[in-house]
Structures are given as structure tokens and as C-alpha cells.
Short mmCIF file of C-alpha atoms and ligand atoms in Angstrom, two decimals:
data_model
loop_
_atom_site.label_atom_id
_atom_site.label_comp_id
_atom_site.label_asym_id
_atom_site.label_seq_id
_atom_site.Cartn_x
_atom_site.Cartn_y
_atom_site.Cartn_z
CA UNK A 1 12.82 -8.41 31.19
CA UNK A 2 9.52 -8.93 32.96
CA UNK A 3 7.28 -11.55 31.37
CA UNK A 4 4.27 -9.30 30.88
CA UNK A 5 5.98 -6.08 29.91
CA UNK A 6 6.80 -5.06 26.40
CA UNK A 7 10.46 -4.87 25.62
CA UNK A 8 12.11 -4.46 22.21
CA UNK A 9 14.09 -7.42 20.88
CA UNK A 10 17.65 -7.27 19.63
CA UNK A 11 19.61 -9.86 17.64
CA UNK A 12 21.45 -10.73 20.87
CA UNK A 13 18.33 -11.23 23.01
CA UNK A 14 15.98 -12.77 20.42
CA UNK A 15 17.08 -16.44 20.80
CA UNK A 16 16.64 -16.28 24.60
CA UNK A 17 13.37 -14.41 24.38
CA UNK A 18 11.73 -16.48 21.60
CA UNK A 19 13.63 -19.77 21.91
CA UNK A 20 10.69 -21.39 23.69
CA UNK A 21 8.17 -20.72 20.90
CA UNK A 22 7.11 -24.07 19.49
CA UNK A 23 6.42 -22.67 16.05
CA UNK A 24 9.96 -21.26 15.77
CA UNK A 25 11.39 -24.56 16.97
CA UNK A 26 9.46 -26.36 14.22
CA UNK A 27 10.12 -23.85 11.45
CA UNK A 28 13.64 -22.68 12.26
CA UNK A 29 15.17 -25.35 14.51
CA UNK A 30 16.59 -25.26 18.06
CA UNK A 31 17.43 -21.77 19.31
CA UNK A 32 21.13 -22.58 19.74
CA UNK A 33 21.31 -22.94 15.93
CA UNK A 34 19.78 -19.52 15.22
CA UNK A 35 21.43 -16.61 13.48
CA UNK A 36 19.59 -13.31 13.77
CA UNK A 37 19.89 -10.19 11.61
CA UNK A 38 17.87 -6.98 11.95
CA UNK A 39 16.96 -5.79 8.44
CA UNK A 40 14.17 -3.29 8.96
CA UNK A 41 14.54 -0.60 6.33
CA UNK A 42 11.00 0.69 6.77
CA UNK A 43 9.99 3.81 8.58
CA UNK A 44 8.37 2.28 11.64
CA UNK A 45 9.33 -1.16 12.94
CA UNK A 46 12.01 -3.73 13.78
CA UNK A 47 12.31 -6.67 11.37
CA UNK A 48 14.53 -9.65 12.26
CA UNK A 49 15.44 -12.54 9.99
CA UNK A 50 16.03 -15.70 11.99
CA UNK A 51 17.74 -18.63 10.32
CA UNK A 52 18.54 -21.97 11.88
CA UNK A 53 19.17 -25.62 11.15
CA UNK A 54 15.58 -26.28 10.02
CA UNK A 55 14.66 -23.11 8.14
CA UNK A 56 13.96 -19.43 8.58
CA UNK A 57 11.38 -16.92 9.80
CA UNK A 58 10.78 -13.20 10.02
CA UNK A 59 10.03 -11.62 13.39
CA UNK A 60 8.48 -8.16 13.01
CA UNK A 61 8.13 -6.10 16.18
CA UNK A 62 6.57 -2.69 16.60
CA UNK A 63 8.43 -0.01 18.53
CA UNK A 64 6.59 2.45 20.79
CA UNK A 65 7.71 5.29 18.49
CA UNK A 66 8.30 6.05 14.79
CA UNK A 67 11.63 4.50 13.87
CA UNK A 68 12.37 7.10 11.18
CA UNK A 69 11.94 10.01 13.61
CA UNK A 70 12.76 8.57 17.06
CA UNK A 71 11.27 8.56 20.54
CA UNK A 72 10.01 12.12 20.14
CA UNK A 73 7.19 10.71 17.96
CA UNK A 74 5.36 8.03 19.98
CA UNK A 75 3.25 5.50 18.09
CA UNK A 76 1.15 2.76 19.72
CA UNK A 77 2.28 -0.86 19.71
CA UNK A 78 -1.28 -1.81 18.74
CA UNK A 79 -0.34 -1.35 15.07
CA UNK A 80 1.05 -4.87 15.31
CA UNK A 81 -2.44 -6.14 16.27
CA UNK A 82 -3.92 -4.43 13.21
CA UNK A 83 -1.18 -5.78 10.95
CA UNK A 84 -1.78 -9.31 12.23
CA UNK A 85 -5.55 -9.01 11.77
CA UNK A 86 -5.15 -7.59 8.28
CA UNK A 87 -2.66 -10.30 7.23
CA UNK A 88 -4.94 -13.16 8.24
CA UNK A 89 -7.88 -11.57 6.41
CA UNK A 90 -5.80 -10.94 3.26
CA UNK A 91 -4.64 -14.57 3.33
CA UNK A 92 -8.26 -15.76 3.60
CA UNK A 93 -9.50 -13.39 0.88
CA UNK A 94 -6.60 -13.89 -1.55
CA UNK A 95 -4.72 -17.08 -0.55
CA UNK A 96 -0.97 -16.93 -1.17
CA UNK A 97 -0.87 -13.14 -1.58
CA UNK A 98 0.90 -12.41 1.74
CA UNK A 99 3.57 -14.16 3.86
CA UNK A 100 2.12 -16.96 6.03
CA UNK A 101 1.62 -15.83 9.62
CA UNK A 102 2.85 -18.30 12.23
CA UNK A 103 2.47 -16.49 15.55
CA UNK A 104 1.22 -13.26 17.09
CA UNK A 105 2.10 -11.84 20.52
CA UNK A 106 0.01 -8.81 21.38
CA UNK A 107 1.98 -7.74 24.48
CA UNK A 108 5.33 -7.88 22.71
CA UNK A 109 3.76 -6.49 19.48
CA UNK A 110 5.36 -9.32 17.50
CA UNK A 111 4.23 -11.03 14.29
CA UNK A 112 6.21 -14.15 13.34
CA UNK A 113 5.87 -14.95 9.66
CA UNK A 114 7.31 -16.65 6.63
CA UNK A 115 10.66 -15.24 5.46
CA UNK A 116 10.22 -14.35 1.80
CA UNK A 117 13.41 -15.30 0.00
CA UNK A 118 14.94 -14.61 -2.50
CA UNK A 119 12.34 -11.84 -2.77
CA UNK A 120 13.35 -8.18 -2.89
CA UNK A 121 11.37 -5.00 -2.39
CA UNK A 122 9.66 -4.18 -5.69
CA UNK A 123 10.57 -0.48 -5.54
CA UNK A 124 14.28 -1.31 -5.53
CA UNK A 125 13.85 -3.73 -8.42
CA UNK A 126 12.04 -1.04 -10.43
CA UNK A 127 14.76 1.56 -9.74
CA UNK A 128 17.28 -0.96 -11.09
CA UNK A 129 15.18 -1.43 -14.22
CA UNK A 130 14.02 -4.97 -13.46
CA UNK A 131 10.67 -6.49 -14.52
CA UNK A 132 8.45 -9.06 -12.83
CA UNK A 133 6.37 -11.61 -14.69
CA UNK A 134 2.67 -11.56 -13.83
CA UNK A 135 3.00 -8.48 -11.61
CA UNK A 136 -0.04 -6.56 -12.87
CA UNK A 137 -2.32 -9.58 -12.80
CA UNK A 138 -1.28 -10.54 -9.26
CA UNK A 139 -1.74 -7.01 -7.91
CA UNK A 140 -5.02 -6.45 -9.74
CA UNK A 141 -6.35 -9.70 -8.28
CA UNK A 142 -5.09 -8.83 -4.81
CA UNK A 143 -6.93 -5.50 -4.91
CA UNK A 144 -10.16 -6.95 -6.31
CA UNK A 145 -10.27 -9.94 -3.94
CA UNK A 146 -9.31 -8.21 -0.71
CA UNK A 147 -11.38 -5.09 -1.39
CA UNK A 148 -14.49 -6.93 -2.60
CA UNK A 149 -14.39 -9.61 0.09
CA UNK A 150 -13.89 -7.10 2.91
CA UNK A 151 -16.98 -5.11 1.96
CA UNK A 152 -20.75 -5.18 2.34
CA UNK A 153 -20.86 -6.69 -1.16
CA UNK A 154 -19.57 -9.93 0.29
CA UNK A 155 -19.59 -10.11 4.10
CA UNK A 156 -22.53 -10.59 6.40
CA UNK A 157 -23.61 -7.30 7.92
CA UNK A 158 -22.63 -8.46 11.42
CA UNK A 159 -19.14 -9.59 10.42
CA UNK A 160 -18.51 -6.44 8.36
CA UNK A 161 -19.61 -4.16 11.22
CA UNK A 162 -17.47 -6.09 13.71
CA UNK A 163 -14.45 -5.59 11.45
CA UNK A 164 -15.31 -1.96 10.91
CA UNK A 165 -15.27 -1.52 14.69
CA UNK A 166 -12.06 -3.52 15.11
CA UNK A 167 -10.08 -1.54 12.53
CA UNK A 168 -11.56 1.76 13.72
CA UNK A 169 -9.11 1.33 16.61
CA UNK A 170 -6.17 1.96 14.28
CA UNK A 171 -6.49 5.68 15.01
CA UNK A 172 -2.81 6.59 15.19
CA UNK A 173 -1.89 5.07 11.85
CA UNK A 174 -4.94 6.65 10.19
CA UNK A 175 -3.85 9.96 11.69
CA UNK A 176 -0.50 9.61 9.89
CA UNK A 177 -2.28 9.10 6.57
CA UNK A 178 -4.77 11.86 7.25
CA UNK A 179 -2.03 14.40 7.92
CA UNK A 180 0.92 13.23 5.84
CA UNK A 181 -1.04 12.32 2.70
CA UNK A 182 -3.97 14.69 2.59
CA UNK A 183 -2.96 17.89 4.41
CA UNK A 184 0.77 18.45 5.01
CA UNK A 185 1.72 18.55 1.30
CA UNK A 186 -0.56 21.54 0.79
CA UNK A 187 0.90 23.91 3.36
CA UNK A 188 4.29 24.62 4.91
CA UNK A 189 4.03 21.80 7.49
CA UNK A 190 7.08 21.34 9.76
CA UNK A 191 8.14 17.88 8.54
CA UNK A 192 7.80 18.61 4.81
CA UNK A 193 10.76 18.74 2.48
CA UNK A 194 11.23 19.01 -1.26
CA UNK A 195 14.07 19.04 -3.76
CA UNK A 196 15.83 22.35 -4.31
CA UNK A 197 14.63 23.84 -7.57
CA UNK A 198 10.96 23.08 -6.96
CA UNK A 199 10.27 26.14 -4.77
CA UNK A 200 8.30 28.00 -7.44
CA UNK A 201 6.15 24.99 -8.38
CA UNK A 202 5.54 24.16 -4.71
CA UNK A 203 4.46 27.71 -3.93
CA UNK A 204 2.00 27.64 -6.85
CA UNK A 205 0.52 24.30 -5.71
CA UNK A 206 0.11 25.56 -2.15
CA UNK A 207 -1.72 28.63 -3.48
CA UNK A 208 -4.01 26.50 -5.67
CA UNK A 209 -7.45 26.62 -4.06
CA UNK A 210 -9.11 24.05 -6.36
CA UNK A 211 -6.31 21.62 -5.62
CA UNK A 212 -6.61 22.08 -1.86
CA UNK A 213 -10.37 21.56 -2.02
CA UNK A 214 -9.82 18.39 -4.07
CA UNK A 215 -7.34 17.14 -1.44
CA UNK A 216 -9.86 17.75 1.35
CA UNK A 217 -12.66 16.01 -0.60
CA UNK A 218 -10.35 13.00 -0.87
CA UNK A 219 -9.53 13.23 2.82
CA UNK A 220 -13.22 13.27 3.69
CA UNK A 221 -13.75 10.20 1.52
CA UNK A 222 -10.85 8.46 3.30
CA UNK A 223 -12.08 9.29 6.80
CA UNK A 224 -15.80 8.71 6.28
CA UNK A 225 -16.47 6.18 3.51
CA UNK A 226 -15.84 2.88 5.26
CA UNK A 227 -16.40 0.69 2.19
CA UNK A 228 -13.89 -2.07 2.81
CA UNK A 229 -10.78 -3.16 4.71
CA UNK A 230 -7.90 -1.38 3.02
CA UNK A 231 -4.27 -2.45 3.08
CA UNK A 232 -3.72 1.24 3.74
CA UNK A 233 -0.05 1.48 2.64
CA UNK A 234 -0.07 -0.28 -0.73
CA UNK A 235 3.00 1.17 -2.43
CA UNK A 236 5.87 -0.59 -4.22
CA UNK A 237 7.86 -0.65 -0.94
CA UNK A 238 5.13 -2.92 0.52
CA UNK A 239 5.50 -5.50 -2.27
CA UNK A 240 8.19 -8.19 -2.43
CA UNK A 241 9.03 -9.98 -5.66
CA UNK A 242 11.18 -12.50 -7.47
CA UNK A 243 11.28 -12.52 -11.29
CA UNK A 244 8.04 -14.49 -11.26
CA UNK A 245 6.39 -14.11 -7.83
CA UNK A 246 4.64 -11.21 -6.10
CA UNK A 247 3.75 -10.94 -2.39
CA UNK A 248 2.23 -8.07 -0.42
CA UNK A 249 3.58 -7.17 3.06
CA UNK A 250 3.16 -4.54 5.79
CA UNK A 251 -0.60 -3.86 6.19
CA UNK A 252 -0.26 -2.11 9.57
CA UNK A 253 -2.20 0.91 8.21
CA UNK A 254 -5.25 -1.28 7.61
CA UNK A 255 -8.54 0.52 8.15
CA UNK A 256 -11.98 0.69 6.59
CA UNK A 257 -12.03 3.20 3.74
CA UNK A 258 -12.86 3.73 0.07
CA UNK A 259 -12.02 0.91 -2.37
CA UNK A 260 -10.22 3.36 -4.67
CA UNK A 261 -7.68 4.30 -1.99
CA UNK A 262 -5.53 1.15 -2.29
CA UNK A 263 -5.85 0.99 -6.07
CA UNK A 264 -5.01 4.67 -6.51
CA UNK A 265 -2.01 4.58 -4.17
CA UNK A 266 -0.69 1.49 -5.94
CA UNK A 267 -1.05 2.95 -9.44
CA UNK A 268 0.56 6.22 -8.29
CA UNK A 269 3.70 4.37 -7.30
CA UNK A 270 4.03 2.81 -10.77
CA UNK A 271 3.47 6.21 -12.37
CA UNK A 272 6.22 7.66 -10.18
CA UNK A 273 8.46 4.74 -11.15
CA UNK A 274 7.70 5.62 -14.79
CA UNK A 275 8.30 9.35 -14.38
CA UNK A 276 11.55 8.77 -12.45
CA UNK A 277 13.13 6.44 -15.02
CA UNK A 278 14.81 9.22 -17.05
CA UNK A 279 16.70 10.15 -13.88
CA UNK A 280 18.26 6.68 -13.79
CA UNK A 281 19.34 6.56 -17.44
CA UNK A 282 23.05 6.30 -18.22
CA UNK A 283 22.21 7.41 -21.79
CA UNK A 284 19.03 9.17 -22.94
CA UNK A 285 16.42 6.58 -23.92
CA UNK A 286 18.05 3.71 -21.97
CA UNK A 287 14.95 3.20 -19.87
CA UNK A 288 12.33 3.70 -22.62
CA UNK A 289 11.47 -0.01 -22.67
CA UNK A 290 11.16 -0.07 -18.89
CA UNK A 291 8.93 3.02 -19.02
CA UNK A 292 6.59 1.33 -21.50
CA UNK A 293 6.47 -1.78 -19.33
CA UNK A 294 5.64 0.27 -16.22
CA UNK A 295 2.66 1.84 -18.00
CA UNK A 296 1.56 -1.58 -19.21
CA UNK A 297 1.60 -2.62 -15.53
CA UNK A 298 -0.61 0.35 -14.64
CA UNK A 299 -3.08 -0.65 -17.36
CA UNK A 300 -2.86 -4.32 -16.37
CA UNK A 301 -3.55 -3.62 -12.70
CA UNK A 302 -6.70 -1.68 -13.50
CA UNK A 303 -7.91 -4.09 -16.19
CA UNK A 304 -7.34 -7.11 -13.95
CA UNK A 305 -8.98 -5.33 -11.03
CA UNK A 306 -12.09 -4.64 -13.15
CA UNK A 307 -12.20 -8.19 -14.54
CA UNK A 308 -11.79 -9.86 -11.14
CA UNK A 309 -14.11 -7.45 -9.32
CA UNK A 310 -16.73 -8.09 -12.02
CA UNK A 311 -16.27 -11.85 -11.67
CA UNK A 312 -16.74 -11.62 -7.89
CA UNK A 313 -19.76 -9.36 -8.39
CA UNK A 314 -21.37 -12.00 -10.60
CA UNK A 315 -20.45 -15.01 -8.49
CA UNK A 316 -20.03 -13.91 -4.83
CA UNK A 317 -22.37 -10.98 -4.28
CA UNK A 318 -23.74 -12.34 -1.00
CA UNK A 319 -23.73 -9.18 1.10
CA UNK A 320 -26.39 -6.57 1.69
CA UNK A 321 -25.70 -4.37 -1.36
CA UNK A 322 -27.14 -4.42 -4.94
CA UNK A 323 -28.99 -7.70 -4.41
CA UNK A 324 -29.98 -9.38 -7.66
CA UNK A 325 -33.60 -9.57 -6.50
CA UNK A 326 -33.84 -5.76 -6.75
CA UNK A 327 -33.53 -6.02 -10.50
CA UNK A 328 -34.86 -9.46 -11.33
CA UNK A 329 -38.11 -8.64 -9.57
CA UNK A 330 -38.80 -6.19 -12.38
CA UNK A 331 -37.55 -8.52 -15.11
CA UNK A 332 -34.36 -6.47 -15.54
CA UNK A 333 -31.90 -9.31 -15.98
CA UNK A 334 -29.21 -6.78 -16.88
CA UNK A 335 -29.92 -4.51 -13.93
CA UNK A 336 -27.08 -5.81 -11.81
CA UNK A 337 -24.68 -5.46 -14.75
CA UNK A 338 -25.70 -1.82 -15.05
CA UNK A 339 -25.15 -1.37 -11.32
CA UNK A 340 -21.74 -3.03 -11.63
CA UNK A 341 -20.56 -0.67 -14.32
CA UNK A 342 -21.80 2.29 -12.29
CA UNK A 343 -19.99 1.06 -9.16
CA UNK A 344 -16.76 0.54 -11.13
CA UNK A 345 -17.15 4.05 -12.55
CA UNK A 346 -17.32 5.47 -9.03
CA UNK A 347 -14.31 3.44 -7.89
CA UNK A 348 -12.44 4.74 -10.94
CA UNK A 349 -13.02 8.39 -10.07
CA UNK A 350 -11.84 7.75 -6.49
CA UNK A 351 -8.82 5.83 -7.78
CA UNK A 352 -7.73 8.71 -10.03
CA UNK A 353 -8.01 11.24 -7.20
CA UNK A 354 -6.14 9.12 -4.63
CA UNK A 355 -3.50 8.41 -7.26
CA UNK A 356 -2.89 12.14 -7.67
CA UNK A 357 -2.62 12.90 -3.96
CA UNK A 358 -0.14 10.04 -3.42
CA UNK A 359 2.08 11.48 -6.18
CA UNK A 360 2.12 14.82 -4.39
CA UNK A 361 2.84 13.64 -0.88
CA UNK A 362 5.86 11.58 -1.95
CA UNK A 363 7.50 14.73 -3.34
CA UNK A 364 6.20 17.44 -0.99
CA UNK A 365 5.75 15.66 2.35
CA UNK A 366 7.82 13.72 4.90
CA UNK A 367 8.03 10.25 3.30
CA UNK A 368 9.78 10.37 -0.05
CA UNK A 369 10.49 7.36 -2.25
CA UNK A 370 13.65 5.80 -3.64
CA UNK A 371 12.39 6.22 -7.22
CA UNK A 372 13.15 9.93 -7.00
CA UNK A 373 15.56 10.00 -4.02
CA UNK A 374 18.07 7.75 -5.77
CA UNK A 375 18.46 10.26 -8.60
CA UNK A 376 21.72 11.78 -7.37
CA UNK A 377 21.68 14.87 -9.61
CA UNK A 378 19.29 17.36 -8.00
CA UNK A 379 18.48 19.10 -11.26
CA UNK A 380 17.48 15.85 -12.95
CA UNK A 381 15.51 14.79 -9.88
CA UNK A 382 13.65 18.11 -9.76
CA UNK A 383 12.75 17.79 -13.46
CA UNK A 384 11.26 14.30 -12.91
CA UNK A 385 9.44 15.39 -9.76
CA UNK A 386 8.01 18.49 -11.47
CA UNK A 387 6.32 16.23 -14.05
CA UNK A 388 4.86 14.05 -11.31
CA UNK A 389 3.56 17.12 -9.45
CA UNK A 390 1.91 18.45 -12.62
CA UNK A 391 0.33 15.10 -13.37
CA UNK A 392 -0.83 14.67 -9.77
CA UNK A 393 -2.61 18.00 -9.93
CA UNK A 394 -4.37 17.13 -13.19
CA UNK A 395 -5.53 13.83 -11.70
CA UNK A 396 -6.84 15.36 -8.50
CA UNK A 397 -8.66 18.29 -10.05
CA UNK A 398 -9.82 16.39 -13.16
CA UNK A 399 -10.62 12.97 -11.64
CA UNK A 400 -14.30 13.06 -12.60
CA UNK A 401 -13.51 13.66 -16.27
CA UNK A 402 -10.69 11.13 -16.72
CA UNK A 403 -12.18 8.80 -19.34
CA UNK A 404 -10.28 5.60 -18.56
CA UNK A 405 -7.01 3.86 -17.84
CA UNK A 406 -5.51 4.34 -21.32
CA UNK A 407 -6.23 8.08 -21.09
CA UNK A 408 -4.34 8.08 -17.80
CA UNK A 409 -1.31 6.24 -19.20
CA UNK A 410 -1.41 8.49 -22.27
CA UNK A 411 -1.22 11.47 -19.91
CA UNK A 412 1.86 9.94 -18.25
CA UNK A 413 3.50 9.55 -21.69
CA UNK A 414 2.76 13.18 -22.54
CA UNK A 415 4.50 14.33 -19.34
CA UNK A 416 7.91 13.10 -20.67
P1 ADP B 1 7.83 -1.27 8.22
O1 ADP B 1 6.42 -1.41 8.72
O2 ADP B 1 8.75 -0.75 9.24
O3 ADP B 1 7.86 -0.50 6.93
P2 ADP B 1 8.08 -3.71 6.65
O4 ADP B 1 7.04 -4.73 6.97
O5 ADP B 1 7.87 -2.92 5.42
O6 ADP B 1 8.32 -2.76 7.91
O7 ADP B 1 9.47 -4.46 6.60
C1 ADP B 1 10.69 -3.74 6.47
C2 ADP B 1 11.62 -4.54 5.57
O8 ADP B 1 11.86 -5.83 6.11
C3 ADP B 1 11.05 -4.77 4.19
O9 ADP B 1 11.36 -3.71 3.33
C4 ADP B 1 11.72 -6.06 3.78
O10 ADP B 1 13.00 -5.78 3.26
C5 ADP B 1 11.88 -6.81 5.08
N1 ADP B 1 10.77 -7.76 5.31
C6 ADP B 1 9.62 -7.53 5.97
N2 ADP B 1 8.83 -8.61 5.99
C7 ADP B 1 9.51 -9.58 5.33
C8 ADP B 1 9.24 -10.97 5.01
N3 ADP B 1 8.11 -11.57 5.39
N4 ADP B 1 10.19 -11.63 4.30
C9 ADP B 1 11.34 -11.04 3.93
N5 ADP B 1 11.64 -9.77 4.20
C10 ADP B 1 10.75 -9.03 4.89
MG1 MG B 2 7.12 -1.01 5.11
MG1 MG B 3 4.88 -0.45 7.76
MG1 MG B 4 9.73 8.49 -23.15
#
């Protein structure tokens, strides 16, 4: 180990390597009291839980390759820098929404942060049929606050442009999204896979020209419309919960993009949780209550997002967009309210489209989700996934004519 060279940690080496860090001494206790476990279950990074006589911490370290695939797929360590920068901005924009960050080491690609306990990954809780109090409100607020406060609606032009430039460096992680989300699902890309039994449906989707155009329109929006700092990977595997608390983790995909991207990806994951529930039923109808709750979460996320975004619009619109003086000058006191409802309408159309594409890529692409994967019976899994594929297509092609959130949840109910 050379002091200025990157080297991956292991549970055996971590106390020696990080034992001198004051913040870990304070938070966890002396290094000779530490116990270290590696718990990373994600696709990309190492995650260590360090416990000692004074407390605990999480040490997240990037690897120079994609963990899920191996050294054959290199990925820059700089993703740790973007994760750190996103976490501190999310904490400032929505205090308490993310784990507290205690230390960042750029050379070692390490973020030291609060260990969330007894939190579990939301996706696993949903597969088990568990509910979380206040979930929709917390997530709707997180989206509204981080997305509004990272945009030209709120920031000074200089600060916003500096952040745009900073996060523009996250090229490799954006490239993953650009390919895996927006393109690979729609042709026979090498890393794709899908459940046996879906071949016919998959072939029809890949021959569907309107769908492929819709996917590329969404991709162009993602690559070119730098509206705000996105979390970039806001699915139910990036959320940790107790019965009453919700925290967001893992923003290494952060980049500037369209506001509707995070909201759409998030809602898609609740719709997939809903559509996968029948696959987890011991007896038909067992999960009907859970399904209703999941759709109430979808509605609650959007309704809270709109309410909080509107509140911020009315009270914190200090950026360079839609200035009140534009309207008040002409005596149109309600002009900025009209502009607000128009802006929310545009975000809604984006949200619906991104929601659809996320539903497709989780079934057709490389990265599948436990909601469907944990359905052991392939026939049952294929039946659930087929409904999600059909709904995803309707959302992508029909985004502009989707009237509102209750029409969207009604569509999900009709898919059953
Ligand atoms: P990756 O970028 O590889 O997906 P994540 O940040 O999602 O890594 O972390 C992987 C896993 O580690 C999570 O699913 C969670 O179980 C655990 N984890 C990550 N951060 C924390 C934290 N702050 N507190 C507790 N557990 C965490
Ligand atoms: Mg993750
Ligand atoms: Mg990650
Ligand atoms: Mg039903």
C-alpha cells in the first residue's frame, strides 16, 4: 500500500488503513475495537459496516470496475466524487433526507457516512409485503426540494452553471443510463436478458417503431435538458426505511437532467412493486391490500411533489426563471400561478414517459429487480412482467395524453 495510490479495502485491512481518521475515532471508537463487515449488495461498489466501542459508520468505496460484471467492465473511481457532491447538496436542500456524510477521500474513492440502522432496503420490504408510514410524503418532498433547489428556479446562475459543469464530468455513469435505460431494451443488446415466455412480447416491442422513437425522445431529453441535479438512480433499492423513517442513499449517478427523470423512475418502481405482488401471493388476493397501498404511495408521491414544488415556487423562486416581475408588471397577479401549472404539466408528461422506460429496462435489460426476480415460478413471473411491459409501452407512447396521477393508477389497476 502506497499512500497516494488507490487500493481497495477489505475487512482485514480497513482498521489499519482508516484507523488514523479522527472522525472514525470519534464516531466509532479506537480502531482496535472495530468489527468490519462488507455488505455491498449493489451492482457497483464496496460497502463496509464498521462498528466499535463508541458507535458505527458505513465506509463506501468505489472499485475501478463494475462489481456485478467484473474487471472486464472498467468504471472510473470518480463516481465516488460525484456521490459525495450529490449527498452534501441533497442534505442542504432537504435536511435529514440522506445519511450524514462524515469524510470523503478522493484518491481512495471513499465516502464515510452514517450507518442507517435498523433500516432495510425499501425494495426488500415491499417484496415482503411491508408498509412504511409517511413514505409517499417523504419521497415527494425529497423530489420537490432537491429538484427545485438544484435548478435555475432557485440557484444563482453562476452557482447553477458551476454545478452543471461539475456533474457533467460524471460521463461514465451517464453512459450506463443512456445505454442500459434508453437503448439496450429496444434491440438485442449483448447484456440483455428476459424471462422465458416473454419472447413473443419482446419481439413485438423491439419491432414497435413508435415505441423506439418515444424511447429516443426520452433519451434526448435526458442527455440535453440540464434542468436540475438529479439523484439519477432513484429506485426502491436506493431507499432505506424503518416502519416510520425514510432515507435516500446512493446518488453516484447524479447529473443535470430533466426534473421528471427522478420522479418517473421512482414511480415506476412502485408500479412494478404493485404489478409484481400477485407473484408473491400464497393465496390469490393475499396481497390486494398491499397493492392498494402501493398505488396510494404512487398518488401520494406525485401529490406531495406538486404541493411542495408549488410551495417552493411561491416562496423561493429566486433564480433566473419565471420572475414574478414578468407578470406583475402587466398587473397579472395570477401570471406566475399560470406559469406554475404549465411547468408542472410539462414535468408530468416527462414523468410519465420516464416511468414507462424504467419499467421496460428492468424487465428487458441488464439490471433486473427483486420485485420480479424473487417470483420463483417463471410462468407467474412472466405474467406479471408482461403486464408491466404493456403498461410501460402505453405510458411511453401516450405520455402527452395521460390526464393525471389517478388516471395512471387506474391504468395500473386495469392491468391486473
Ligand atoms: P451501490 O452503489 O453498489 O449500489 P449502495 O450505496 O446502494 O451501493 O449500497 C449497497 C448496500 O449497502 C445497500 O443496499 C445497503 O444495504 C447498504 N448500505 C449502503 N449505505 C448504507 C448506509 N448509509 N447505512 C446502512 N446501509 C447502507
Ligand atoms: Mg445501490
Ligand atoms: Mg450505486
Ligand atoms: Mg387486484
